[in-house]
CSV table of C-alpha atoms in Angstrom, one decimal:
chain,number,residue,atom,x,y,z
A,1,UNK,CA,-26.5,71.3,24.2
A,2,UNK,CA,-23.3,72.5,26.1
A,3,UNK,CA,-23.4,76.5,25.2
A,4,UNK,CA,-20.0,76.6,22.9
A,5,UNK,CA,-18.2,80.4,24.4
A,6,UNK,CA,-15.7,82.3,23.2
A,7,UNK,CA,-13.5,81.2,26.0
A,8,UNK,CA,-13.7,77.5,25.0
A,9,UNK,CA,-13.5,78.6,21.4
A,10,UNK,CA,-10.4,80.1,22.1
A,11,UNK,CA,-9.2,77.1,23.9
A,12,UNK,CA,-9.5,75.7,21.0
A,13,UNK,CA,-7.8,77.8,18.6
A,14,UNK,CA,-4.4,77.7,21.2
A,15,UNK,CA,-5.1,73.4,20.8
A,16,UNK,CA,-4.3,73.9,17.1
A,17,UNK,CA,-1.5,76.0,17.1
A,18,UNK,CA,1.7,75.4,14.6
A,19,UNK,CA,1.7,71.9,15.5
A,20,UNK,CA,-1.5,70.6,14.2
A,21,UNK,CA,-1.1,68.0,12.0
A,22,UNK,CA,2.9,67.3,12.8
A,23,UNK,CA,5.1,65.0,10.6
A,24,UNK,CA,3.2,62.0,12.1
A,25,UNK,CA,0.8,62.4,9.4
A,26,UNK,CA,2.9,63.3,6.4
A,27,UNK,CA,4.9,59.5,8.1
A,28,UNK,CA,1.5,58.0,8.0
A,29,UNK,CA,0.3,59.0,4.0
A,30,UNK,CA,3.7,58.5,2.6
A,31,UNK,CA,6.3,56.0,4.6
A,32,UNK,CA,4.2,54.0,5.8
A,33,UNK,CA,3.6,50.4,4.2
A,34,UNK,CA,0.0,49.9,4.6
A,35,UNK,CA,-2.4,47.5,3.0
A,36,UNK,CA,-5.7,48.4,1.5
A,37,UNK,CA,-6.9,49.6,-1.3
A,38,UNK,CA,-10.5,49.4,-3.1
A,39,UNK,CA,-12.4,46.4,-1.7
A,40,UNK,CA,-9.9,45.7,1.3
A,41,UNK,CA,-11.0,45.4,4.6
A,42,UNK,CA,-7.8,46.1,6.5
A,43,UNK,CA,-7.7,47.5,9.8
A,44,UNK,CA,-5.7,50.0,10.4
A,45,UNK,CA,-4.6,52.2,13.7
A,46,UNK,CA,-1.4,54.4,12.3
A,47,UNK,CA,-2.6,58.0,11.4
A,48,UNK,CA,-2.2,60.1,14.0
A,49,UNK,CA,-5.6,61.4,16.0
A,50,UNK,CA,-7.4,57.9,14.8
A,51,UNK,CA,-8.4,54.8,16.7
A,52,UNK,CA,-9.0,51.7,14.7
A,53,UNK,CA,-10.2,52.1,11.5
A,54,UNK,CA,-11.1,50.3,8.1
A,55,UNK,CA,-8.6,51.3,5.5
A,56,UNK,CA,-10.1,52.1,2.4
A,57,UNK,CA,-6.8,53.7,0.6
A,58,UNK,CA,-3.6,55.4,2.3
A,59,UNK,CA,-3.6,58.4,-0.2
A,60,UNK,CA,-5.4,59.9,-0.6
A,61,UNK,CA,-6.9,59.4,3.2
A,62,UNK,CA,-10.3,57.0,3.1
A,63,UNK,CA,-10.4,55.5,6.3
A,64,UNK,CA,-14.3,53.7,7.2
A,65,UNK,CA,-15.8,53.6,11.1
A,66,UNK,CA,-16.2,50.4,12.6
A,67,UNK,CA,-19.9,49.7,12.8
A,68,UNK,CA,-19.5,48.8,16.0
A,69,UNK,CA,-18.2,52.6,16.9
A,70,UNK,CA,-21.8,53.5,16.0
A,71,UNK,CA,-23.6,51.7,19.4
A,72,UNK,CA,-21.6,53.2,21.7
A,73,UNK,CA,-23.7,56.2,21.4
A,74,UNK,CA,-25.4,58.6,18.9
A,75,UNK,CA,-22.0,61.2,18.9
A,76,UNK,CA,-19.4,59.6,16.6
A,77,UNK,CA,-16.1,60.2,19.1
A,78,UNK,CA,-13.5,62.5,16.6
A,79,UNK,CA,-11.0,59.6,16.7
A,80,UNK,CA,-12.9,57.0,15.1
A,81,UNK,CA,-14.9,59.5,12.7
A,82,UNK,CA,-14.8,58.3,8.9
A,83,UNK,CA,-12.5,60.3,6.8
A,84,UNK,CA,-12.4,61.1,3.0
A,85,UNK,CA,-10.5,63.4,0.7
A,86,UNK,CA,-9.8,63.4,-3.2
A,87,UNK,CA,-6.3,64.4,-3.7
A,88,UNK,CA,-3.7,63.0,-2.3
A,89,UNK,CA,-2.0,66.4,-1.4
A,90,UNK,CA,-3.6,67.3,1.9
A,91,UNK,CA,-2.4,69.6,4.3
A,92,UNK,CA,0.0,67.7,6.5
A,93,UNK,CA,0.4,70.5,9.0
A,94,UNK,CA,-1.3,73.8,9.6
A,95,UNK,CA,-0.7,76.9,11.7
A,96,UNK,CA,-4.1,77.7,12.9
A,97,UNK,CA,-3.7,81.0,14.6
A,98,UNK,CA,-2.1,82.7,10.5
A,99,UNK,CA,-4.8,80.0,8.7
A,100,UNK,CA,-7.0,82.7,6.3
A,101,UNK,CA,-10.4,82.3,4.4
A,102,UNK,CA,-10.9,84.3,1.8
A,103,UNK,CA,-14.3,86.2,0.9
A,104,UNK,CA,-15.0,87.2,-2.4
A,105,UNK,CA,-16.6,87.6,-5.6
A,106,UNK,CA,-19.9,89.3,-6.3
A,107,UNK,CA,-19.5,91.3,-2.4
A,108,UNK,CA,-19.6,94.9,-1.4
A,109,UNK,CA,-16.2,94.4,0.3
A,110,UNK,CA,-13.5,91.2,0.4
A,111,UNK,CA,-12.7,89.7,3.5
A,112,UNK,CA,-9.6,88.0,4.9
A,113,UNK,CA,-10.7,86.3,7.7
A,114,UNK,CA,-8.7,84.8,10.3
A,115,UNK,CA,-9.9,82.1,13.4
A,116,UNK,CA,-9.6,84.9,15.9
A,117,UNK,CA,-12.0,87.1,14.0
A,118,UNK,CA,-14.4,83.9,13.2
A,119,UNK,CA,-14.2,83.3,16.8
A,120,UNK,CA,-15.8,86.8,18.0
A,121,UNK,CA,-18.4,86.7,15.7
A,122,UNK,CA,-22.0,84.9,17.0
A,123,UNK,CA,-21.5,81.5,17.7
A,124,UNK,CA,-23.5,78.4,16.2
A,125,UNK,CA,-23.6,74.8,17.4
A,126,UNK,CA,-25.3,72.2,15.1
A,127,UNK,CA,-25.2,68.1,15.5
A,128,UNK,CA,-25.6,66.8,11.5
A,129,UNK,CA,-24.7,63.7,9.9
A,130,UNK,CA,-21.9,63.5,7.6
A,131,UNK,CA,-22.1,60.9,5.4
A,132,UNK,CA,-20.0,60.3,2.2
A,133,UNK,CA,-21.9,60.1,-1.0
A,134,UNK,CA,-20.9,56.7,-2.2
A,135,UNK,CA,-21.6,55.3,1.8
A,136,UNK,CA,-22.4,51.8,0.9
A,137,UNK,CA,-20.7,51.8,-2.2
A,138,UNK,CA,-19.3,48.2,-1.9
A,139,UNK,CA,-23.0,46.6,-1.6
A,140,UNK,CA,-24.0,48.1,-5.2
A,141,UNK,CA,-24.7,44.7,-7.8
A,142,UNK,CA,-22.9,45.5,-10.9
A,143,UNK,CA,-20.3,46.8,-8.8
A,144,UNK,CA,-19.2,50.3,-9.5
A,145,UNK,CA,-16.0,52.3,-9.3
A,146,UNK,CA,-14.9,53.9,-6.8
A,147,UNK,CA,-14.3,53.5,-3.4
A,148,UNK,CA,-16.0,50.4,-1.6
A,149,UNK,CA,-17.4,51.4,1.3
A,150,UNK,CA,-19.3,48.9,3.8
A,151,UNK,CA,-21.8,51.3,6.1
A,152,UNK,CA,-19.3,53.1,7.8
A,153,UNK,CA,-18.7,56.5,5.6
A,154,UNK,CA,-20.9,58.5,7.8
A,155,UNK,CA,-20.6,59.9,11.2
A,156,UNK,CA,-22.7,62.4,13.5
A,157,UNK,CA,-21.1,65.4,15.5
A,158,UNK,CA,-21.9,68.5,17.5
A,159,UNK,CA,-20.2,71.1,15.4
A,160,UNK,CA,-19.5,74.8,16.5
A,161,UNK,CA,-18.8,77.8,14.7
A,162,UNK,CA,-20.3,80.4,12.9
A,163,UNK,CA,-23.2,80.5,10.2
A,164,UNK,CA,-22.5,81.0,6.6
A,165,UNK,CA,-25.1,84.1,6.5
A,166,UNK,CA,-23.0,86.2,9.2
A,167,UNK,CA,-19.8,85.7,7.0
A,168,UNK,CA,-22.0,86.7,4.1
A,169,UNK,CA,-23.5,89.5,5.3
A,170,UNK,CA,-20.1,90.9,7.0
A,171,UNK,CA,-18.8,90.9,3.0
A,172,UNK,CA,-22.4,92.2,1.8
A,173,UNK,CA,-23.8,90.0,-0.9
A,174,UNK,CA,-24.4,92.1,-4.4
A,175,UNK,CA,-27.7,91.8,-5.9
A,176,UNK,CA,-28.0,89.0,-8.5
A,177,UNK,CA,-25.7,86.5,-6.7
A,178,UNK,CA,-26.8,83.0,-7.3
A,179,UNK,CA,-24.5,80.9,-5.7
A,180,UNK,CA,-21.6,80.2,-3.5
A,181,UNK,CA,-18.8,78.5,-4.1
A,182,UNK,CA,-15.8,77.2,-1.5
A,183,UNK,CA,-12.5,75.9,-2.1
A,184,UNK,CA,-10.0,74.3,0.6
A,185,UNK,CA,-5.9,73.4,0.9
A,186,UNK,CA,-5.8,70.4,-0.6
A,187,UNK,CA,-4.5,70.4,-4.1
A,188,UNK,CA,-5.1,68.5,-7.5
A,189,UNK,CA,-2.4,66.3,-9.5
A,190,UNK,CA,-1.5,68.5,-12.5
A,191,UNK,CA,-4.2,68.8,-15.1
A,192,UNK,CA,-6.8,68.0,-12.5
A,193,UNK,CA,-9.5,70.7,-11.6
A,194,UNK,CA,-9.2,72.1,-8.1
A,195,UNK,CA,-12.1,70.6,-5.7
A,196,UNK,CA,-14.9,73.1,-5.6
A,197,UNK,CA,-18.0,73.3,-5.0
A,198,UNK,CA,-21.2,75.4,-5.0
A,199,UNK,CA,-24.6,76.1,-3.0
A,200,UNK,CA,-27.5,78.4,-4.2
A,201,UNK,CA,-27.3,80.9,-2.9
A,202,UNK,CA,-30.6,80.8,-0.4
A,203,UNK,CA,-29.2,77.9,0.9
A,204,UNK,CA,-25.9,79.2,2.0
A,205,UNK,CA,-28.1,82.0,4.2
A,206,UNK,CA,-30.4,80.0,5.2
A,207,UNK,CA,-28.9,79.9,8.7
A,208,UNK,CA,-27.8,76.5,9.1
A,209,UNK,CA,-25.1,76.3,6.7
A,210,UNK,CA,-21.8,76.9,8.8
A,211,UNK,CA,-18.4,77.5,8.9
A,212,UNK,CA,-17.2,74.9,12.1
A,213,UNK,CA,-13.6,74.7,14.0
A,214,UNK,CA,-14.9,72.3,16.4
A,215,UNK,CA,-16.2,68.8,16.2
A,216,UNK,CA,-17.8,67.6,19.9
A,217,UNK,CA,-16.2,70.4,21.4
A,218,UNK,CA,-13.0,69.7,20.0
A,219,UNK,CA,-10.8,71.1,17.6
A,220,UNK,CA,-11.5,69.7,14.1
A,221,UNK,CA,-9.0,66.3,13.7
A,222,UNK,CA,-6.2,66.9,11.0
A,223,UNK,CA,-7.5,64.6,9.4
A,224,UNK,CA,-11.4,65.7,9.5
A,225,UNK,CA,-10.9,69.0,7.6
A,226,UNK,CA,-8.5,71.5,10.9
A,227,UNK,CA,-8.8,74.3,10.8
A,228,UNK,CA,-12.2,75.3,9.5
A,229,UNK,CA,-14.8,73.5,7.2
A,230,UNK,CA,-18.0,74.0,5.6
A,231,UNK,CA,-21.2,72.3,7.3
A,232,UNK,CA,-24.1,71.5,5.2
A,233,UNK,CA,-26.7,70.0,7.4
A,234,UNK,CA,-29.3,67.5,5.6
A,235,UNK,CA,-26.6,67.3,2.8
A,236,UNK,CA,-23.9,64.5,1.7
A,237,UNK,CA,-20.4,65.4,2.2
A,238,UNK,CA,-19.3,66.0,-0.8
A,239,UNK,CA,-20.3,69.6,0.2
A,240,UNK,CA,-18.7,69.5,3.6
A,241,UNK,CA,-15.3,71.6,2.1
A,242,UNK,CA,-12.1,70.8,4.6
A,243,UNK,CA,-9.5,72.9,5.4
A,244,UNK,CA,-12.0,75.3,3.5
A,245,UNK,CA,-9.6,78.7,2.5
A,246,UNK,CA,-12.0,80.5,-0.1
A,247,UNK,CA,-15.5,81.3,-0.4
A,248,UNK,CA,-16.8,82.9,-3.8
A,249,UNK,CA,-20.2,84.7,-4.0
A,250,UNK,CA,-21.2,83.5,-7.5
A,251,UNK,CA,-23.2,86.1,-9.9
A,252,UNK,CA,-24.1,83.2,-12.2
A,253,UNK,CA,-24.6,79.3,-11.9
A,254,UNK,CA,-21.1,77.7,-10.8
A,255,UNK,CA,-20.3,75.7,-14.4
A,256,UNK,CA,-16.8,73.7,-13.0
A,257,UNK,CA,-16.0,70.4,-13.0
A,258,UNK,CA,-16.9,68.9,-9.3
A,259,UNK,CA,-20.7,70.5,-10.0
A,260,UNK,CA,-21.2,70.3,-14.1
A,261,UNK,CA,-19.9,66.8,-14.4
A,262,UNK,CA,-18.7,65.1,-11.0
A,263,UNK,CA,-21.1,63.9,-8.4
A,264,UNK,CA,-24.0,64.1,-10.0
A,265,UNK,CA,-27.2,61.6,-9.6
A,266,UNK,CA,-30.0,60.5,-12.0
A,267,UNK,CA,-33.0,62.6,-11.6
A,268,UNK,CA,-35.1,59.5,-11.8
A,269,UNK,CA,-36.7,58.5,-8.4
A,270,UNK,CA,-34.0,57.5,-5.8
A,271,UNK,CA,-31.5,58.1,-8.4
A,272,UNK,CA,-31.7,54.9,-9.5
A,273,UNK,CA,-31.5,53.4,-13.2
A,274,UNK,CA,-31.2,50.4,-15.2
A,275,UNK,CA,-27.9,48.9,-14.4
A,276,UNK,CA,-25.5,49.8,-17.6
A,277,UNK,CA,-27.6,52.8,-18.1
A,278,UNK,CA,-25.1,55.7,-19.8
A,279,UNK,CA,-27.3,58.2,-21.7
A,280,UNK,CA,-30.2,59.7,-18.8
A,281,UNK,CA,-30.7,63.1,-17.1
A,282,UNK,CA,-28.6,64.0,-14.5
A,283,UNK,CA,-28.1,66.6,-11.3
A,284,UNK,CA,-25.9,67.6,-8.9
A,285,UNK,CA,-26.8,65.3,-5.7
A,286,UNK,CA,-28.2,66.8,-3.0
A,287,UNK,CA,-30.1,65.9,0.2
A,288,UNK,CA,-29.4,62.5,2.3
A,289,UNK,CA,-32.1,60.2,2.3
A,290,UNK,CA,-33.6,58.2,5.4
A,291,UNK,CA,-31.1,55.4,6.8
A,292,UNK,CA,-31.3,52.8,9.9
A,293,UNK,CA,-28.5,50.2,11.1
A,294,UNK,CA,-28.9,47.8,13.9
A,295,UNK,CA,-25.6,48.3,16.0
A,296,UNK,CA,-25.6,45.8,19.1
A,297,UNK,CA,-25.6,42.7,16.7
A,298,UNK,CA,-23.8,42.0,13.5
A,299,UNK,CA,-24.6,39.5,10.8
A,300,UNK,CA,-24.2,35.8,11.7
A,301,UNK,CA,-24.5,36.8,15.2
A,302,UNK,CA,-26.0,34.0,17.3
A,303,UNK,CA,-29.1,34.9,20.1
A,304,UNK,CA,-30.3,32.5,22.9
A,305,UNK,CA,-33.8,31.0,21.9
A,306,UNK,CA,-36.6,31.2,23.9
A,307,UNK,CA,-34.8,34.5,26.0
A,308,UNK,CA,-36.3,37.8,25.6
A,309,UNK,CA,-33.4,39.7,23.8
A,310,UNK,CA,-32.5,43.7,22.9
A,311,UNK,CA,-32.0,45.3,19.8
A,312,UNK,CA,-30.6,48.6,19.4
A,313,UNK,CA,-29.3,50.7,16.5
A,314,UNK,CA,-29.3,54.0,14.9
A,315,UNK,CA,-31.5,56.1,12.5
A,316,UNK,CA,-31.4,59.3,10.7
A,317,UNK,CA,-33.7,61.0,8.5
A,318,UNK,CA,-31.2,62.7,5.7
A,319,UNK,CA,-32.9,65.6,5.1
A,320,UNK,CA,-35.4,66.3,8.1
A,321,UNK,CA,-35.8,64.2,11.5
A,322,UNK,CA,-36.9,60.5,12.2
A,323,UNK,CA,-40.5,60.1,12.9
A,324,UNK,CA,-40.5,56.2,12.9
A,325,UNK,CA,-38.2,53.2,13.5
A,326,UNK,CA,-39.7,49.8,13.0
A,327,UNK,CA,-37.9,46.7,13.3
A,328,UNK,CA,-39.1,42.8,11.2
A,329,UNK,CA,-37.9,39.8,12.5
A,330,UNK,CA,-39.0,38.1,9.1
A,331,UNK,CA,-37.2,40.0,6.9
A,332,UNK,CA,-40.1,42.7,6.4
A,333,UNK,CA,-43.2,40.8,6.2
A,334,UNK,CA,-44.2,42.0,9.6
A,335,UNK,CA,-42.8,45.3,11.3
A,336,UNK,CA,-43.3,46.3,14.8
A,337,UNK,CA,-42.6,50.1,15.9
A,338,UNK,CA,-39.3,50.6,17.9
A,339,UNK,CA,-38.7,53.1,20.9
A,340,UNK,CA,-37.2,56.2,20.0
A,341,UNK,CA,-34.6,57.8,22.4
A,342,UNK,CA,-33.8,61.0,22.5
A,343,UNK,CA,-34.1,63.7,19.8
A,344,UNK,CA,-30.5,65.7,19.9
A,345,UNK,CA,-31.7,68.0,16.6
A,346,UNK,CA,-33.4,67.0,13.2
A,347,UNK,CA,-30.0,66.2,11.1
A,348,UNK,CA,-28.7,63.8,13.4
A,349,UNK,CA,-28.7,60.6,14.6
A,350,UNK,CA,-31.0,58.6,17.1
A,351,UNK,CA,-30.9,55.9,18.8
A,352,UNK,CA,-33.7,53.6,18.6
A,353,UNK,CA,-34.7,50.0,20.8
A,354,UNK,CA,-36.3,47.2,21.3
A,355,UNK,CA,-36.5,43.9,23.0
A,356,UNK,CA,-37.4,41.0,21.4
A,357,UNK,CA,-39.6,37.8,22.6
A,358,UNK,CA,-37.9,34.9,22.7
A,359,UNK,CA,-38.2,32.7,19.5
A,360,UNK,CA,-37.7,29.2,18.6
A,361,UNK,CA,-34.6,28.1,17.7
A,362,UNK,CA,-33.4,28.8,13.8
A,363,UNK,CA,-32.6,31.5,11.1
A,364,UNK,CA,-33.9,34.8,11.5
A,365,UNK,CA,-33.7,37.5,9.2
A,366,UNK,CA,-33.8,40.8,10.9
A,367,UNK,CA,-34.3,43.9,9.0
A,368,UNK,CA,-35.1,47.8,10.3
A,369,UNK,CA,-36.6,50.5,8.3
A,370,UNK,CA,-36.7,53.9,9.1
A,371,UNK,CA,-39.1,56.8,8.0
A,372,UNK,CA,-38.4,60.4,8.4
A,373,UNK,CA,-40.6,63.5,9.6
A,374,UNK,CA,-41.3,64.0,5.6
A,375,UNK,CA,-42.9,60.6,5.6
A,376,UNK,CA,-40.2,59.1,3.6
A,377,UNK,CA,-39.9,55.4,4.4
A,378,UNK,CA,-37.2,53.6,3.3
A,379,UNK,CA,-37.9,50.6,1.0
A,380,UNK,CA,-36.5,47.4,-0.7
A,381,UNK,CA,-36.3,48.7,-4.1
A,382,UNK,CA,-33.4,48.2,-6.1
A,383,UNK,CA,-30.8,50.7,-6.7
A,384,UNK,CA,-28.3,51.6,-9.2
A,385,UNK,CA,-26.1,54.3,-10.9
A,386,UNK,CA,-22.6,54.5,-11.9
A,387,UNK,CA,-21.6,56.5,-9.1
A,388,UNK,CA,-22.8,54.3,-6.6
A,389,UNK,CA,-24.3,57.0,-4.5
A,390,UNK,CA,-27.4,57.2,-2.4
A,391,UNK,CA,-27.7,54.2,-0.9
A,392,UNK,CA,-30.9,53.9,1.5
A,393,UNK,CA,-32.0,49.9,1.1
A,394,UNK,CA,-33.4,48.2,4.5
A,395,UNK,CA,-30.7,47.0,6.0
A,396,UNK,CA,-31.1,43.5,7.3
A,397,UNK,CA,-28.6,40.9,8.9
A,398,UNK,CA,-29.2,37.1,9.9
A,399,UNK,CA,-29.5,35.7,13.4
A,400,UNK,CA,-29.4,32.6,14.5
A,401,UNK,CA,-31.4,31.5,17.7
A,402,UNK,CA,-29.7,28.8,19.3
């Protein structure tokens, strides 16, 4: 990858300046007449720094990717990059050069650190998926509540910055510290908890974890969490803190609302129980899971019979890389092994092909399944929990060869 210096990082940093944000956004969340809502699929191109986009909700922010964004290559461009926050007071505007993140809790010494400082320490570059954890929401049968997402929550990026660890060890971690915790600018209804959450605290030094102010060596979008947020490679975004302002060293388990009681999975295999289910063990969810799409064709799509034909799409691994790709053109009794294309880093995605022989006229169900470096594959099974979360099923779509 592109080696991220401080000369581009400070580049960046001048990009941001007073203006980020601007009252176009504030115009777009609040004056704006737009439609949506749970369950719409409206498109929408009228908040500032974004393309064309599914809207989800106006406030706060869920705007879905086009799955057709996703074959245009394995980077998700900044513009058409899935957004999602919680509360519907976001930071509208942001000076980037006096933005502050705090550093405290169980640490030798408290740190107020500003862009400028983040910027001369080591620099980190990572590409990782961000997906939402409810990505696929919409597909869940009993429907859930909650937002219903089609496949488009997600989104992969080259993201610089710094790691967690150097921040950490700058502010000197006390002994006995189990976790860290990180809070952001956005800011609950009254009587609402704050949004907060937690990582042990290995995982926060494990040297992956980072604090980012660029996205495809960009400045973060509004919109996508400017000035700085958290990175959590392998993880759902739920983690991913925007606009991230705080960072607590923990000296014993985080017991708040967004880790004791929200966003938490079944611990039965693939989180998944008996629709209805109420009264079952629980955890704080955690690692992705392995995912493939087919992006060149959609469902319904027609093919010409008897012609050789491509297929392309995209894969990731969740947790760990993609070791395999196969593709069924009989809705998975048979599979046959797809090409891989380049590997751009573990917690990413990559792009996978393969061309077709030309069939007879008809129906065709096409499915693709992928199966990570942990040997993971994904499967058919059915899945279910009230939160609608962790969605992996093969995807499949129907052809038609005419």
């Amino acid at each position: 990858m592109e080696a991220f210096d401080r000369r581009h990082a400070l580049r960046l940093l001048a990009a941001g300046g007073a203006a980020a944000g601007t009252p176009a956004l504030a115009q777009a969340l609040f004056d704006l007449k737009l439609p949506g809502g749970n369950g719409a699929r409206a498109m929408t191109s009228a908040f500032p720094e974004k393309g064309t986009m599914i809207l989800q909700r106006t406030r706060a922010p869920l705007l879905e990717t086009p799955m057709a964004v996703f074959d245009d290559g394995v980077f998700t461009p900044n513009d058409r990059f899935f957004v999602r926050w919680h509360y519907a007071d976001i930071p509208l505007a942001i000076d980037g050069a006096r933005h502050r993140v705090a550093v405290g809790g169980a640490v030798r010494q408290r740190l107020s650190l500003s862009l400028a400082n983040l910027m001369a320490m080591p620099r980190f570059e990572i590409a990782a998926v961000n997906q939402c954890s409810g990505n696929s929401r919409g597909y869940f049968s009993p429907r859930v509540p909650g937002a219903q997402w089609g496949h488009g929550a997600m989104g992969n990026a080259r993201w610089g910055g710094v790691r967690l660890r150097d921040v950490l060890d700058r502010a000197g971690v006390l002994p006995g510290a189990v976790a860290v915790r990180f809070g952001g600018l956005d800011r609950p209804p009254p009587g609402a908890p704050p949004f907060l959450k937690s990582l042990a605290i290995d995982h926060a030094r494990d040297g992956e974890v980072m604090l980012a102010f660029a996205m495809n060596d960009e400045r973060l979008p509004m919109l996508n969490g400017y000035p700085l947020r958290l990175v959590v490679p392998g993880w759902y975004s739920t983690y991913w803190i925007k606009a991230l302002s705080s960072i607590e060293v923990l000296a014993s388990p985080d017991s708040q609302y967004w880790m004791e009681k929200a966003y938490r999975i079944p611990t039965a295999p693939r989180a998944s129980v008996v629709p209805g289910a109420k009264d079952f063990p629980t955890e704080p969810i955690h690692a992705m899971n392995p995912r493939a799409f087919v992006t060149n064709l959609a469902d319904g799509d027609a093919i010409v019979a008897r012609t050789p034909f491509a297929v392309r799409g995209i894969a990731f691994g969740g947790a760990t890389g993609v070791r395999a790709v196969e593709l069924s053109m009989n809705g998975g009794r048979s599979w046959h092994r797809a090409q891989l294309g380049p590997d751009m880093g573990r917690y990413g995605f990559r792009r996978w092909e393969m061309t077709g022989a030309g069939v007879a006229p008809g129906s065709y169900r096409l499915a693709v399944r992928c199966t990570n470096s942990d040997g993971v594959v994904q499967t058919n099974a059915p899945i279910w929990n009230p939160g609608g979360y962790m969605d992996n099923r093969i995807e499949s779509i129907a052809v038609r060869a005419a």
